[in-house]
XYZ file of C-alpha atoms in Angstrom:
268
model
C 4.121 12.196 1.949
C 5.761 11.874 5.362
C 5.609 8.602 7.281
C 5.468 9.221 11.020
C 4.596 7.457 14.236
C 3.846 7.895 17.909
C 4.183 5.500 20.830
C 0.891 5.123 22.651
C 0.642 2.823 25.669
C 3.894 1.168 24.556
C 2.488 0.466 21.075
C 3.763 1.802 17.739
C 1.066 3.808 15.948
C 1.742 4.727 12.322
C 0.369 7.674 10.399
C 1.067 9.576 7.207
C 0.974 13.283 6.469
C 0.245 14.733 3.021
C 0.106 18.260 1.645
C 0.044 21.591 3.455
C -2.504 23.986 4.853
C -5.352 23.554 7.296
C -5.212 20.136 9.007
C -7.707 17.379 8.248
C -7.589 13.994 9.957
C -8.999 11.062 7.960
C -9.851 8.130 10.226
C -10.609 4.781 8.605
C -13.077 2.131 9.707
C -13.203 -1.554 10.616
C -11.145 -3.938 8.500
C -9.375 -1.090 6.721
C -6.282 1.040 7.146
C -5.288 4.513 6.006
C -4.925 3.365 2.384
C -8.695 3.245 2.070
C -8.622 7.053 1.790
C -6.289 7.106 -1.235
C -8.864 8.591 -3.665
C -9.481 11.407 -1.191
C -5.782 11.879 -0.437
C -5.001 12.241 -4.147
C -7.661 14.926 -4.512
C -7.398 16.868 -1.251
C -3.668 16.975 -0.569
C -3.222 19.923 -2.935
C -5.491 22.002 -0.722
C -5.143 20.768 2.867
C -2.720 19.072 5.240
C -4.006 15.528 5.590
C -3.157 13.413 8.630
C -4.031 9.763 8.005
C -3.502 7.301 10.879
C -3.689 3.535 10.935
C -5.907 2.809 13.940
C -4.084 0.545 16.451
C -4.214 -3.035 15.172
C -4.646 -1.919 11.538
C -2.089 -1.414 8.792
C 1.322 -0.677 10.246
C 0.036 0.170 13.739
C 0.429 -2.251 16.605
C -2.575 -3.262 18.649
C -3.105 -1.621 22.044
C -4.198 -4.096 24.691
C -7.754 -3.597 25.987
C -8.332 -0.610 23.704
C -11.819 0.743 23.040
C -13.361 3.538 20.974
C -12.183 6.145 23.481
C -8.642 4.773 23.185
C -8.688 5.360 19.435
C -9.847 8.942 20.055
C -6.963 9.409 22.496
C -4.539 8.126 19.837
C -5.777 10.815 17.443
C -5.332 13.445 20.163
C -1.755 12.298 20.757
C -1.016 12.527 17.026
C -2.469 16.038 16.853
C -0.456 17.061 19.905
C 2.705 15.832 18.215
C 1.931 17.663 14.991
C 0.861 20.878 16.729
C 2.679 20.971 20.079
C 1.635 24.553 20.792
C -1.985 23.379 20.825
C -3.357 26.307 18.869
C -4.409 24.539 15.671
C -7.936 23.207 15.339
C -8.551 20.295 12.998
C -11.377 18.766 11.031
C -11.843 15.086 11.839
C -13.550 12.882 9.235
C -14.335 9.311 10.318
C -15.569 6.400 8.240
C -17.823 3.886 10.013
C -15.887 2.807 13.148
C -13.650 5.822 12.570
C -16.789 7.926 12.939
C -17.422 6.381 16.352
C -13.922 7.474 17.384
C -14.603 10.897 15.864
C -17.627 11.343 18.127
C -15.643 10.188 21.146
C -12.970 12.750 20.229
C -15.621 15.470 19.889
C -16.947 14.594 23.336
C -13.516 14.570 25.000
C -11.672 17.295 23.089
C -14.209 19.719 21.573
C -11.775 22.622 21.705
C -9.490 20.853 19.217
C -12.112 20.815 16.469
C -13.466 23.261 13.963
C -15.754 20.658 12.368
C -16.321 16.910 12.045
C -17.578 14.543 9.384
C -19.385 11.224 9.767
C -18.820 9.179 6.610
C -21.228 6.216 6.704
C -21.314 6.396 10.500
C -23.729 7.036 13.346
C -24.010 8.511 16.822
C -26.557 5.889 17.853
C -25.461 2.967 20.017
C -25.885 -0.567 18.680
C -29.343 -2.079 18.944
C -29.566 -5.474 20.635
C -29.992 -7.037 17.181
C -26.832 -5.329 15.945
C -24.925 -6.463 19.024
C -25.954 -10.038 18.378
C -24.787 -9.766 14.771
C -21.418 -8.500 15.954
C -21.120 -11.298 18.536
C -21.738 -13.864 15.805
C -19.003 -12.209 13.760
C -16.657 -12.487 16.736
C -17.291 -16.225 16.940
C -16.665 -16.575 13.198
C -13.363 -14.719 13.524
C -12.267 -16.832 16.465
C -13.028 -20.087 14.687
C -12.178 -19.329 11.044
C -9.815 -16.386 11.272
C -9.709 -12.691 10.430
C -8.875 -13.069 6.756
C -11.664 -15.578 6.125
C -14.102 -13.226 7.795
C -13.037 -10.180 5.783
C -12.988 -12.153 2.536
C -16.596 -13.111 3.213
C -17.877 -9.788 4.524
C -16.139 -7.111 2.434
C -18.111 -7.580 -0.813
C -21.321 -6.925 1.151
C -20.115 -3.418 1.965
C -20.513 -2.405 -1.691
C -23.417 -2.323 -4.117
C -23.711 -5.441 -6.253
C -23.022 -3.467 -9.414
C -19.782 -2.044 -7.993
C -18.598 -5.513 -7.008
C -19.366 -6.820 -10.482
C -17.678 -3.941 -12.298
C -14.655 -3.462 -10.019
C -13.335 -6.864 -8.956
C -9.779 -5.546 -8.710
C -10.783 -2.960 -6.089
C -12.690 -5.525 -4.054
C -9.715 -7.865 -4.193
C -7.397 -5.043 -3.147
C -9.466 -4.321 -0.051
C -9.694 -8.023 0.737
C -5.923 -8.179 0.314
C -5.480 -5.666 3.114
C -7.244 -8.189 5.326
C -4.262 -10.522 5.302
C -2.550 -8.144 7.728
C -5.244 -8.283 10.400
C -5.011 -10.475 13.457
C -8.002 -12.171 15.017
C -7.292 -10.179 18.169
C -7.575 -6.827 16.394
C -10.903 -7.533 14.697
C -12.373 -8.978 17.877
C -11.233 -5.908 19.792
C -12.903 -3.634 17.241
C -16.201 -5.495 17.464
C -16.150 -5.492 21.241
C -15.355 -1.779 21.217
C -18.288 -1.081 18.897
C -20.669 -3.176 21.005
C -19.651 -1.340 24.162
C -19.713 2.205 22.807
C -22.439 4.472 24.217
C -25.061 6.478 22.394
C -23.474 9.798 21.472
C -26.451 11.671 20.032
C -25.952 14.116 22.905
C -22.561 14.984 21.423
C -24.204 15.956 18.142
C -26.813 18.048 19.966
C -24.061 19.935 21.774
C -21.857 20.508 18.727
C -21.264 24.202 18.102
C -19.221 23.469 14.983
C -20.451 22.154 11.608
C -21.094 18.447 11.086
C -20.893 16.737 7.712
C -22.963 13.610 7.121
C -22.183 11.460 4.085
C -24.746 8.691 3.736
C -24.979 5.736 1.352
C -28.471 5.231 0.002
C -27.839 1.485 -0.251
C -25.857 1.122 2.970
C -26.847 -2.009 4.885
C -24.355 -1.444 7.720
C -25.579 2.089 8.570
C -29.040 2.207 6.949
C -30.273 5.361 5.265
C -33.265 6.006 7.528
C -31.207 5.546 10.676
C -28.566 7.921 9.334
C -31.117 10.579 8.472
C -32.554 10.549 11.997
C -29.337 12.043 13.406
C -28.881 14.788 10.838
C -31.195 17.283 12.537
C -29.378 17.063 15.892
C -26.458 19.507 15.345
C -27.033 23.229 14.909
C -25.162 23.125 11.583
C -25.546 19.996 9.442
C -24.364 19.407 5.901
C -25.957 16.267 4.462
C -25.102 14.380 1.286
C -26.684 11.115 0.147
C -24.571 9.065 -2.235
C -27.254 7.450 -4.342
C -24.998 4.834 -5.949
C -23.174 3.793 -2.785
C -23.539 1.319 0.009
C -20.988 1.542 2.860
C -17.868 2.459 0.861
C -18.725 5.712 -0.862
C -15.105 6.885 -0.826
C -14.531 4.233 -3.508
C -17.997 3.728 -4.982
C -18.548 7.428 -5.759
C -15.092 8.824 -5.126
C -15.451 11.837 -7.412
C -18.681 13.002 -5.807
C -17.371 12.242 -2.311
C -14.219 14.232 -3.024
C -16.195 17.267 -4.135
C -18.438 17.072 -1.079
C -15.447 16.860 1.247
C -13.645 19.710 -0.523
C -16.677 22.002 -0.401
C -17.261 21.268 3.269
C -13.626 21.767 4.220
C -13.271 24.907 2.098
C -16.461 26.529 3.423
C -16.195 25.639 7.104
C -12.547 26.257 7.923
């Protein structure tokens, strides 16, 4: 593993690089950092070169003032440019949840940099008004009670009840990451998600393969909503994790790893 960084808009952005071979960027979601991909890193690093950033405001990366989803996509582009300064290497970008929103922004802005993308419990649809209201309530909770209190309350709901019951140490580990988040970062993420546009057009225009990994029990990105976007790209690969909610990389890590490997192996 190599620990690296870039400076983006005067902010330190941390990322790690594992393995060798064709490049794959793993982009985490809200209330996480790059460590959330550890089960996938352990499995895939023998076959691919994995680039795993901490989105600004998460993990070891500093927050970027007034950042939005497009900013996070630009951060990924800057990292890729540093790793491949000649600009001839295409990457696969896999985004979980909010990381998927940044993945779609990247695909819209920099399609020539990609040979495929993956949406892992994520969606191209904009927030509904109901979803926006839910996020605004979360913002008020964070402002009044703090980031860690919010994550401690919300994280268990991202998993199936049986996973929470059988894996308390993993839930506590993810909650533990939450101690590093500032109120400002989580509020910025929610505001960025509220403001992001519908990007179904991006999927319709994709001329490279798109992987969809969907949790059957996902309450954050519901199954039926996820399925509605799968027919939009010319080439879709769809997997439903039947025992997962919103955190399939942990809930069904072995199956998720095999799906990712097969997609990456077949579509590079």
